[in-house]
PDB file of C-alpha atoms and ligand atoms in Angstrom:
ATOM      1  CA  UNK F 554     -20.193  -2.145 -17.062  1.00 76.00           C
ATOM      2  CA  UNK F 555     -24.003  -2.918 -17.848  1.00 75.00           C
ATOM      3  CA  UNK F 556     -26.488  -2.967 -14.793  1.00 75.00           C
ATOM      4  CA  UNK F 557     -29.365  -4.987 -14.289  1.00 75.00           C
ATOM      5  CA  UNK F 558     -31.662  -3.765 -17.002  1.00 76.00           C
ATOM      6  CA  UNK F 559     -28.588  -3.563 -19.936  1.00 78.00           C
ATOM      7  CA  UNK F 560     -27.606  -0.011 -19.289  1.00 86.00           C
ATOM      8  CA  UNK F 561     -24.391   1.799 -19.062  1.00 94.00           C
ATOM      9  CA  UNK F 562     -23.648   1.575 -15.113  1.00 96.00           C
ATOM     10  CA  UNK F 563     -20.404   3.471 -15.157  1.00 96.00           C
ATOM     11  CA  UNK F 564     -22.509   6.591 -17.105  1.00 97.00           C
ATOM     12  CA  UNK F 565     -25.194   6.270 -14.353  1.00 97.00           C
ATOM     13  CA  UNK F 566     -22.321   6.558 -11.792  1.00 97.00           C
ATOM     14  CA  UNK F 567     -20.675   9.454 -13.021  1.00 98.00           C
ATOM     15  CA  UNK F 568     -23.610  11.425 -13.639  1.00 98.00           C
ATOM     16  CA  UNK F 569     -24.397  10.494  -9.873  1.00 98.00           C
ATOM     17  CA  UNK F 570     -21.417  12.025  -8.543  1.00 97.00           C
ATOM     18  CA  UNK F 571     -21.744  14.858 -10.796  1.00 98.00           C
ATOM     19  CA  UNK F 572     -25.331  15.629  -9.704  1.00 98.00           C
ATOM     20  CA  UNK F 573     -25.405  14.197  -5.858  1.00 97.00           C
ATOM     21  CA  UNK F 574     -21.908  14.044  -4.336  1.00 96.00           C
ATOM     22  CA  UNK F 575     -19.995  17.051  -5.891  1.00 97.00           C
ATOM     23  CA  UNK F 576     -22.434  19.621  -5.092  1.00 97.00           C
ATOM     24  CA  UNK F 577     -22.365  18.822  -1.446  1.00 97.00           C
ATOM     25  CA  UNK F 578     -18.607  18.744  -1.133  1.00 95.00           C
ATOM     26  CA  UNK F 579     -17.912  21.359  -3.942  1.00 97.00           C
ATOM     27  CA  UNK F 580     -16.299  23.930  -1.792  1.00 97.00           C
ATOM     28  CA  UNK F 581     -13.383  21.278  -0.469  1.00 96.00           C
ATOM     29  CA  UNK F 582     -12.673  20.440  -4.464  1.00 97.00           C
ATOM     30  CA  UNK F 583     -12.817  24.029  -5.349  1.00 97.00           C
ATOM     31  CA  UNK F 584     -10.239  24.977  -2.484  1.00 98.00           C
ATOM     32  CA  UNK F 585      -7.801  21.905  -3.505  1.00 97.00           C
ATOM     33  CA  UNK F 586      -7.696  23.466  -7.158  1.00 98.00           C
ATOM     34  CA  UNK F 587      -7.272  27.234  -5.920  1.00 98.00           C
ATOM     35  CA  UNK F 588      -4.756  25.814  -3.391  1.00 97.00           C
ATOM     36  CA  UNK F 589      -2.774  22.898  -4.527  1.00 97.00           C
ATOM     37  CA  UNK F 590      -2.687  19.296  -3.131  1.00 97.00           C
ATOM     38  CA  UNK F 591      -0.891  18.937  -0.220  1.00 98.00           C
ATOM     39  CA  UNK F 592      -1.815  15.292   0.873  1.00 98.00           C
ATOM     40  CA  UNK F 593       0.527  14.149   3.835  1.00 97.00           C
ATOM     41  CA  UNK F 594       0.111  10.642   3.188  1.00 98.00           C
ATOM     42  CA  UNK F 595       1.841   8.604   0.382  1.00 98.00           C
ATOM     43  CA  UNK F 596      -0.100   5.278   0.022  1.00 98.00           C
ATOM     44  CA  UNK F 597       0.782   2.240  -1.295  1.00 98.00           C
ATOM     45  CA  UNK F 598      -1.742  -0.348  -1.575  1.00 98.00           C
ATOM     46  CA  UNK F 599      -2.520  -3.326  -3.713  1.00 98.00           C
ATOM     47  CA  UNK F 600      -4.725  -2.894  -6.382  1.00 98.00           C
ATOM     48  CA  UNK F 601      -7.627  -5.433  -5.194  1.00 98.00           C
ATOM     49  CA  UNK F 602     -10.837  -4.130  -5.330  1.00 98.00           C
ATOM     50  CA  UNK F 603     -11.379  -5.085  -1.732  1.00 98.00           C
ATOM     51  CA  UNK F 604      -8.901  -2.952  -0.269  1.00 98.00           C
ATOM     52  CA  UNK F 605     -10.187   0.717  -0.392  1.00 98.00           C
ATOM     53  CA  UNK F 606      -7.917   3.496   0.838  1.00 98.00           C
ATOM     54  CA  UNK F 607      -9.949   6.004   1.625  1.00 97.00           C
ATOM     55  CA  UNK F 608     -12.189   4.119   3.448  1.00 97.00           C
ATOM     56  CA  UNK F 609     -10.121   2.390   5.552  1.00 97.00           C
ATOM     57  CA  UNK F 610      -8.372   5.968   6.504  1.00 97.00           C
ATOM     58  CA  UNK F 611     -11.946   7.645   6.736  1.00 97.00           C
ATOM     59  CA  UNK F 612      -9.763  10.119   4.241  1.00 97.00           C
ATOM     60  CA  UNK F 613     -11.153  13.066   2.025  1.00 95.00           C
ATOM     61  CA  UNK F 614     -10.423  13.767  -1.630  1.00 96.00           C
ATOM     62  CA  UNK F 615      -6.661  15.745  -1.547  1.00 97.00           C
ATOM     63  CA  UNK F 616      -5.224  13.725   1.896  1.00 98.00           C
ATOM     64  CA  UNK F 617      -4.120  10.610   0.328  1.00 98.00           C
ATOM     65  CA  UNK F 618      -1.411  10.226  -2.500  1.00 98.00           C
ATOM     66  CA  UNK F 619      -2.078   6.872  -3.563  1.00 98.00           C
ATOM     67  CA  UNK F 620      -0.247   4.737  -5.746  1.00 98.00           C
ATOM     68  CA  UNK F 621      -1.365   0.891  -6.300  1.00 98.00           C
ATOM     69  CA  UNK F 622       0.324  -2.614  -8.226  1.00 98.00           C
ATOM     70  CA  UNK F 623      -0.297  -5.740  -8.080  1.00 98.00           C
ATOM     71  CA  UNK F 624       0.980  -7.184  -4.481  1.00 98.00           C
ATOM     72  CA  UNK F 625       1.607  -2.953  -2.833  1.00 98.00           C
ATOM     73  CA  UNK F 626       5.289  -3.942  -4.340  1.00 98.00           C
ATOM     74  CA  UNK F 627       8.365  -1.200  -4.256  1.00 98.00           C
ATOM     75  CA  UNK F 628      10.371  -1.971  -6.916  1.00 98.00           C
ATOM     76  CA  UNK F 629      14.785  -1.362  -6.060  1.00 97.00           C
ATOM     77  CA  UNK F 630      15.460   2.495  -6.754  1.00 97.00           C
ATOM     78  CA  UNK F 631      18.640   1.302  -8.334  1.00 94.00           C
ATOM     79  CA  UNK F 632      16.671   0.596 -11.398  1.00 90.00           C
ATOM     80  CA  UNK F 633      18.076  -3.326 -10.888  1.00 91.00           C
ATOM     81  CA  UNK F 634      14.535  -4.333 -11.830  1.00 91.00           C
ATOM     82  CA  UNK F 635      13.607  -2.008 -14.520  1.00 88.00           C
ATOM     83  CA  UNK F 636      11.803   1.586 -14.217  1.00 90.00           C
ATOM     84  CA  UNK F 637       8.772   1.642 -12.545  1.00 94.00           C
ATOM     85  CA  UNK F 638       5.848   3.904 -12.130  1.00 96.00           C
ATOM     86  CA  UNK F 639       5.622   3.182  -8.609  1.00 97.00           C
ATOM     87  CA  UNK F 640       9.519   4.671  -8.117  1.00 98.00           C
ATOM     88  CA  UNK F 641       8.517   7.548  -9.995  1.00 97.00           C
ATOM     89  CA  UNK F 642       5.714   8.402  -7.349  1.00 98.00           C
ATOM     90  CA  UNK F 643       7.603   7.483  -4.348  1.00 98.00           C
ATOM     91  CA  UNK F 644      10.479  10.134  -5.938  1.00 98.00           C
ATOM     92  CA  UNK F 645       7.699  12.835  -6.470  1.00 98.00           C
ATOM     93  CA  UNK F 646       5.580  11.997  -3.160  1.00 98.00           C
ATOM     94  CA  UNK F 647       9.007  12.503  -1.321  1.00 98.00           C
ATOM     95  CA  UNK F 648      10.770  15.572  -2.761  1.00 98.00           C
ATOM     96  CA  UNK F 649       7.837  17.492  -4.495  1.00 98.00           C
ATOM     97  CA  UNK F 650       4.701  16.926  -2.120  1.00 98.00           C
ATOM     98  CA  UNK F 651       7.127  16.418   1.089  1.00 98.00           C
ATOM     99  CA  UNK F 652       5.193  13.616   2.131  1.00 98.00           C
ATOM    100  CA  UNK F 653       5.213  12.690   6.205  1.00 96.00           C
ATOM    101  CA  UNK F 654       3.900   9.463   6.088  1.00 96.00           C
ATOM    102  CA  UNK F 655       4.275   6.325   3.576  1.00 97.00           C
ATOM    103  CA  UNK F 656       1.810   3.424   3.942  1.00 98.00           C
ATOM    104  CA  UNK F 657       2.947  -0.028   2.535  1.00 98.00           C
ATOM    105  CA  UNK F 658      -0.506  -1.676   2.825  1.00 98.00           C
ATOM    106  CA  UNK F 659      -1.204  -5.581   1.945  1.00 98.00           C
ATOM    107  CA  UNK F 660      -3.732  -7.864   2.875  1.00 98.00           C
ATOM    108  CA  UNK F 661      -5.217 -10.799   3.718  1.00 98.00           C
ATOM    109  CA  UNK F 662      -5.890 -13.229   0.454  1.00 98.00           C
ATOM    110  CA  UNK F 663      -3.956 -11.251  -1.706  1.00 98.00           C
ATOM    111  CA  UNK F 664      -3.828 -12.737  -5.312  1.00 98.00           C
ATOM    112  CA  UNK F 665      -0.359 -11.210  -5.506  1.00 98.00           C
ATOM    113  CA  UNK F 666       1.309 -13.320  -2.930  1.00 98.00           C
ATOM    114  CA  UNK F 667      -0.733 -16.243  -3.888  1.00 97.00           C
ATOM    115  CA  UNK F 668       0.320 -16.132  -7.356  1.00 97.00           C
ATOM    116  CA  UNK F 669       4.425 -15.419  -6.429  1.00 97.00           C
ATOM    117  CA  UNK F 670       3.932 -19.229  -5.108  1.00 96.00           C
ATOM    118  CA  UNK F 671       2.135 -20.982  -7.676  1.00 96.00           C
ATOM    119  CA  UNK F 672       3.212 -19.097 -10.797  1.00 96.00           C
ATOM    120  CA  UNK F 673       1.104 -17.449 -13.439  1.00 97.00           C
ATOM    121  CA  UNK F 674       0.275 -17.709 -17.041  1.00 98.00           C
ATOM    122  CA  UNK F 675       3.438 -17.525 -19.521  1.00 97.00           C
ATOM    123  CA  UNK F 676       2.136 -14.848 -21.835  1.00 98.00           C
ATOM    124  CA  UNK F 677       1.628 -12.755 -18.528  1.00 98.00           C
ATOM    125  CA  UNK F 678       5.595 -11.953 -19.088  1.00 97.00           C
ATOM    126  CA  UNK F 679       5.305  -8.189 -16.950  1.00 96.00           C
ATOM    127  CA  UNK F 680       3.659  -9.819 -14.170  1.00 97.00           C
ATOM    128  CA  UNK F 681       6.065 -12.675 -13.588  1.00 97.00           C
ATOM    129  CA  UNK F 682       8.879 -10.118 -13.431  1.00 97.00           C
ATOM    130  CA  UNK F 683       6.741  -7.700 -11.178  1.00 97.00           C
ATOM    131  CA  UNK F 684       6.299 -10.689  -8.624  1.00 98.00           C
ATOM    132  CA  UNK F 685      10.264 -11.307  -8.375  1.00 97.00           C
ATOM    133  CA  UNK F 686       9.493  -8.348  -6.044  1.00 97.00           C
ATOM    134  CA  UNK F 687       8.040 -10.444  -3.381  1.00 97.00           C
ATOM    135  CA  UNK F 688      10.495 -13.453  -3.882  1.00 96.00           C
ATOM    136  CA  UNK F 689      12.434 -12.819  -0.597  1.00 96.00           C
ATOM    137  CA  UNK F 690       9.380 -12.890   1.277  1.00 97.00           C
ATOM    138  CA  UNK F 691       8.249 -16.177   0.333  1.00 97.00           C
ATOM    139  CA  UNK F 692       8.030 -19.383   3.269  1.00 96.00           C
ATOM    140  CA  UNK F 693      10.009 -22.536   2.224  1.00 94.00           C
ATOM    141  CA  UNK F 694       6.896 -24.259   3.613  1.00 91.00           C
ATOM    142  CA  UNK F 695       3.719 -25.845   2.061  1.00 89.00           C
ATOM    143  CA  UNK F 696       1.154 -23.318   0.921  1.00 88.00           C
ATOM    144  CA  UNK F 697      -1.543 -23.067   3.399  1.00 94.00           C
ATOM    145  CA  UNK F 698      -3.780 -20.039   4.946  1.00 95.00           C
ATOM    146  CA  UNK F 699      -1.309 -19.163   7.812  1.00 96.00           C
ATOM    147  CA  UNK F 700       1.964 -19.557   5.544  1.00 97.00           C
ATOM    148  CA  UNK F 701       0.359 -17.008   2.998  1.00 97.00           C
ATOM    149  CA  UNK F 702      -1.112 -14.809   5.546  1.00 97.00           C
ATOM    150  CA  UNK F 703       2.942 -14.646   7.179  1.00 97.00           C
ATOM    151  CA  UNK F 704       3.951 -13.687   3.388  1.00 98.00           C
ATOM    152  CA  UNK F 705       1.891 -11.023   2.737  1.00 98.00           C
ATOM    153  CA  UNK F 706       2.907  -9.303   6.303  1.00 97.00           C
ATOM    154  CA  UNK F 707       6.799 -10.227   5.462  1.00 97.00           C
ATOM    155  CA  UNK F 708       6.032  -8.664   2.005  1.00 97.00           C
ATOM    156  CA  UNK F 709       4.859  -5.266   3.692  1.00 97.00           C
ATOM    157  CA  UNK F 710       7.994  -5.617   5.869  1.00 95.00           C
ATOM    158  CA  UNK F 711      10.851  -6.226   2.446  1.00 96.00           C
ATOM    159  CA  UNK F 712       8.832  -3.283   0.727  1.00 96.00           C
ATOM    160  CA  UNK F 713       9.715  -0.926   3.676  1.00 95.00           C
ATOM    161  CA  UNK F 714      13.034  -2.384   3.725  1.00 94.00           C
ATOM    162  CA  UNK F 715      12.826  -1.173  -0.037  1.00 96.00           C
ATOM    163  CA  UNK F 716      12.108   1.859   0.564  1.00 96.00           C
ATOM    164  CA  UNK F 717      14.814   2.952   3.158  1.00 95.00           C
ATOM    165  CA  UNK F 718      17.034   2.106   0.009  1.00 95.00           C
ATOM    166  CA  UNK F 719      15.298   5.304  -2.160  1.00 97.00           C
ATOM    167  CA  UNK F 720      18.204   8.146  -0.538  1.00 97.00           C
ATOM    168  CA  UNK F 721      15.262  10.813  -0.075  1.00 98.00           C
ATOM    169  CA  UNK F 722      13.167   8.664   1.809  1.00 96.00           C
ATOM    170  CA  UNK F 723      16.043   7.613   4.340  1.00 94.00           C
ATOM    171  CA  UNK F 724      17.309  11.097   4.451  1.00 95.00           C
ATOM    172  CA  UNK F 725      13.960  12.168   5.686  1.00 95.00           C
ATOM    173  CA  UNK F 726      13.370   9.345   7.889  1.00 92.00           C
ATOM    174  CA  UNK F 727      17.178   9.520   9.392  1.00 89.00           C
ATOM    175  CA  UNK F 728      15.456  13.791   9.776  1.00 90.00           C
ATOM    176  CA  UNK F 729      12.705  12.475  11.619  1.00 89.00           C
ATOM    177  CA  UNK F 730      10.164  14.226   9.303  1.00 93.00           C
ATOM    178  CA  UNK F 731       9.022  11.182   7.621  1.00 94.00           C
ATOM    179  CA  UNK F 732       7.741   7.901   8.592  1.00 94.00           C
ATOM    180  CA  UNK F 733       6.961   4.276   7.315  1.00 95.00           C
ATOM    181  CA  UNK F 734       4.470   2.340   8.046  1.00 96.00           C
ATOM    182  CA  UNK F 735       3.459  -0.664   7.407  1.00 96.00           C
ATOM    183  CA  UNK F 736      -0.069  -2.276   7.744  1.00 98.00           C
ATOM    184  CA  UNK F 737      -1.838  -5.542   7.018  1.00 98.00           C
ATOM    185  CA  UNK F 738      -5.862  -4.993   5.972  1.00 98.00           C
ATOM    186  CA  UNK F 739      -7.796  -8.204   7.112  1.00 98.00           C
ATOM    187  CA  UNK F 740     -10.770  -8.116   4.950  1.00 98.00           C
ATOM    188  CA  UNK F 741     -13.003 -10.321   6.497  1.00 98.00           C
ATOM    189  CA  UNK F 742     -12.169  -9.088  10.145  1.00 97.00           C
ATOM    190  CA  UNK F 743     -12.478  -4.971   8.871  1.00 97.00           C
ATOM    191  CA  UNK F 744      -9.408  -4.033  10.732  1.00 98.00           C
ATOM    192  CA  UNK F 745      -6.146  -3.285   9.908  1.00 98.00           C
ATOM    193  CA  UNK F 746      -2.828  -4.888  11.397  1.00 97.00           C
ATOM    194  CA  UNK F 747       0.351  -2.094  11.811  1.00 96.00           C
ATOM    195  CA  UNK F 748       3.715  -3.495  11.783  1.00 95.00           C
ATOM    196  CA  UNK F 749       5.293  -2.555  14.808  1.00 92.00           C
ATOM    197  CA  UNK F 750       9.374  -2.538  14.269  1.00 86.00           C
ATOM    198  CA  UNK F 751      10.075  -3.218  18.060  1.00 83.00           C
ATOM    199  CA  UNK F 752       8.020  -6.252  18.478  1.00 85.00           C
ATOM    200  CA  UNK F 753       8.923  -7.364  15.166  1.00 86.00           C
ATOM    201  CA  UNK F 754       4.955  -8.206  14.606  1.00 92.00           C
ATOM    202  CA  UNK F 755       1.535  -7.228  13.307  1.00 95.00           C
ATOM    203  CA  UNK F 756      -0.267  -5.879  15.675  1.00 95.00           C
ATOM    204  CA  UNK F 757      -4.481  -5.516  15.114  1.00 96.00           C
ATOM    205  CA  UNK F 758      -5.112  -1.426  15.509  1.00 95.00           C
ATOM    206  CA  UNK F 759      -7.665  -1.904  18.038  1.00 95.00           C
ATOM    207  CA  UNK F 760      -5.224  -2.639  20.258  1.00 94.00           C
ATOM    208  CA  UNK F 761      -1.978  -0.833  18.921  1.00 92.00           C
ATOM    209  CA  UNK F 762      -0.528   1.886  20.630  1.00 87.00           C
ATOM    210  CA  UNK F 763       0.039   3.916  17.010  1.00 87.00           C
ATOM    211  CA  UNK F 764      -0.268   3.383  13.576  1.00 90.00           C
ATOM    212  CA  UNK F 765       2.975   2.450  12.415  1.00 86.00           C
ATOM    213  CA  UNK F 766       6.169   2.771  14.733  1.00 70.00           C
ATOM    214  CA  UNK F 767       8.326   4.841  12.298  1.00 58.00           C
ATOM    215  CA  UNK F 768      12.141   4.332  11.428  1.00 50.00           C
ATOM    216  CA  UNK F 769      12.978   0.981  10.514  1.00 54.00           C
ATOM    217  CA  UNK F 770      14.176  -1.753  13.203  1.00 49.00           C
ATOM    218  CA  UNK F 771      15.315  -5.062  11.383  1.00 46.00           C
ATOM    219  CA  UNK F 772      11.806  -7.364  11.241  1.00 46.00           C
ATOM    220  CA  UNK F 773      12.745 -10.502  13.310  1.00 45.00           C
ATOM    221  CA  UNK F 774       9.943 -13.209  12.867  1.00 50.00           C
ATOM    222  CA  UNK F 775       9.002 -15.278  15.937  1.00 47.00           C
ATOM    223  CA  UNK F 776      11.552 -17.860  15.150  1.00 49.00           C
ATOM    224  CA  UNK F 777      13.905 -15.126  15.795  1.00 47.00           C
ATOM    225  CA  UNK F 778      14.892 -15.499  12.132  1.00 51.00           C
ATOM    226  CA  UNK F 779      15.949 -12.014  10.584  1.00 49.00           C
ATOM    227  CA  UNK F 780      14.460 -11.678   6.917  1.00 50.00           C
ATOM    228  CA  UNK F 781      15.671  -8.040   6.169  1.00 47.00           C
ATOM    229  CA  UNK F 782      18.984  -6.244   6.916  1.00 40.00           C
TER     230      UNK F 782
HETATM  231 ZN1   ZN Y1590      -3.367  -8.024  -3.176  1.00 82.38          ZN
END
């Protein structure tokens, strides 16, 4: 990454944070070494550049256990669709760090959820497969803002559904010492939307009563149409 004047950026940056940021916040690092992470928050976000965890939670370095794809896509713990990073940091989030909360976070003009409708390059072969993951959320209805913008909050809604499939995470859920939520980042508004099981909708935080309502209900979409069981 150059900058303006033809210079290594990314070297710039790191000596930044080496020489401005750390120093001020070297204690907190210092402590999570001596310590241990114990973040209570497994996210999973998509990988767009736009969407920026720990900004959006207002989260310091050791609270957030993040793990990102293309599309914030759980892949089937039954292996059905291959082995997956992602399953292998949901399984460690769960049982080693004892997670309390999992985020499923999408947004709005998500690339991901474009791309599961109008296809992608052939030689991409990984990320044709990866996108099966988002099939079942997909509108038989014309592309158009509001029918993506339903997909990517259905596709928040089947990757929760996912993950009550993973035994630890329903055992812990079922135990009432774990939660799922599931949230919707509107980019150009700034705010995020939580799913909220009982109303079977997206709901903008400003006005939620909570940031994610917990065990899973079956989603029911405002045509009273069930997606997930
Ligand atoms: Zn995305």
């Amino acid at each position: 990454m150059k900058d303006a004047a033809g210079g290594d950026e990314l070297l710039r940056r790191l000596r930044r944070f080496h020489s401005d940021y750390f120093p001020r916040h070297q204690q907190r690092f210092q402590d999570l070494v001596a310590e241990g992470q114990h973040p209570k928050t497994l996210f999973i976000g998509c990988s767009d550049s736009r969407l920026v965890p720990y900004l959006l939670t207002d989260a310091a370095p050791g609270e957030l256990f993040i793990v990102r794809n293309v599309g914030a896509f759980v892949p089937p713990y039954d292996g059905s669709h291959g082995l997956h990073g992602t399953t292998a940091a949901i399984e460690f989030a769960v049982l080693s760090l004892q997670v309390e909360t999992i985020v499923v976070c999408g947004h709005s003009h998500c690339g991901a959820i474009r791309a599961a409708y109008e296809g992608v390059a052939d030689e991409a072969v990984a990320l044709k497969a990866w996108l099966e993951l988002a099939r079942e959320a997909l509108l038989p209805v014309r592309e158009s803002p509001e029918a993506l913008r339903r997909t990517e909050q259905r596709a928040v809604v089947l990757q929760l559904e996912r993950l009550m499939a993973y035994p630890m995470v329903r055992r812990r859920v079922e135990q009432g010492v774990l939660s799922l939520h599931g949230w919707h980042y509107v980019i150009e508004d700034g705010e995020v939307h939580v799913f909220d099981a009982e109303q079977g909708d997206f709901i903008a935080a400003s006005v939620a009563s909570n940031s994610g309502t917990g065990p899973y209900l079956n989603y029911v979409e405002h045509d009273g149409q069930v997606i997930c069981d």
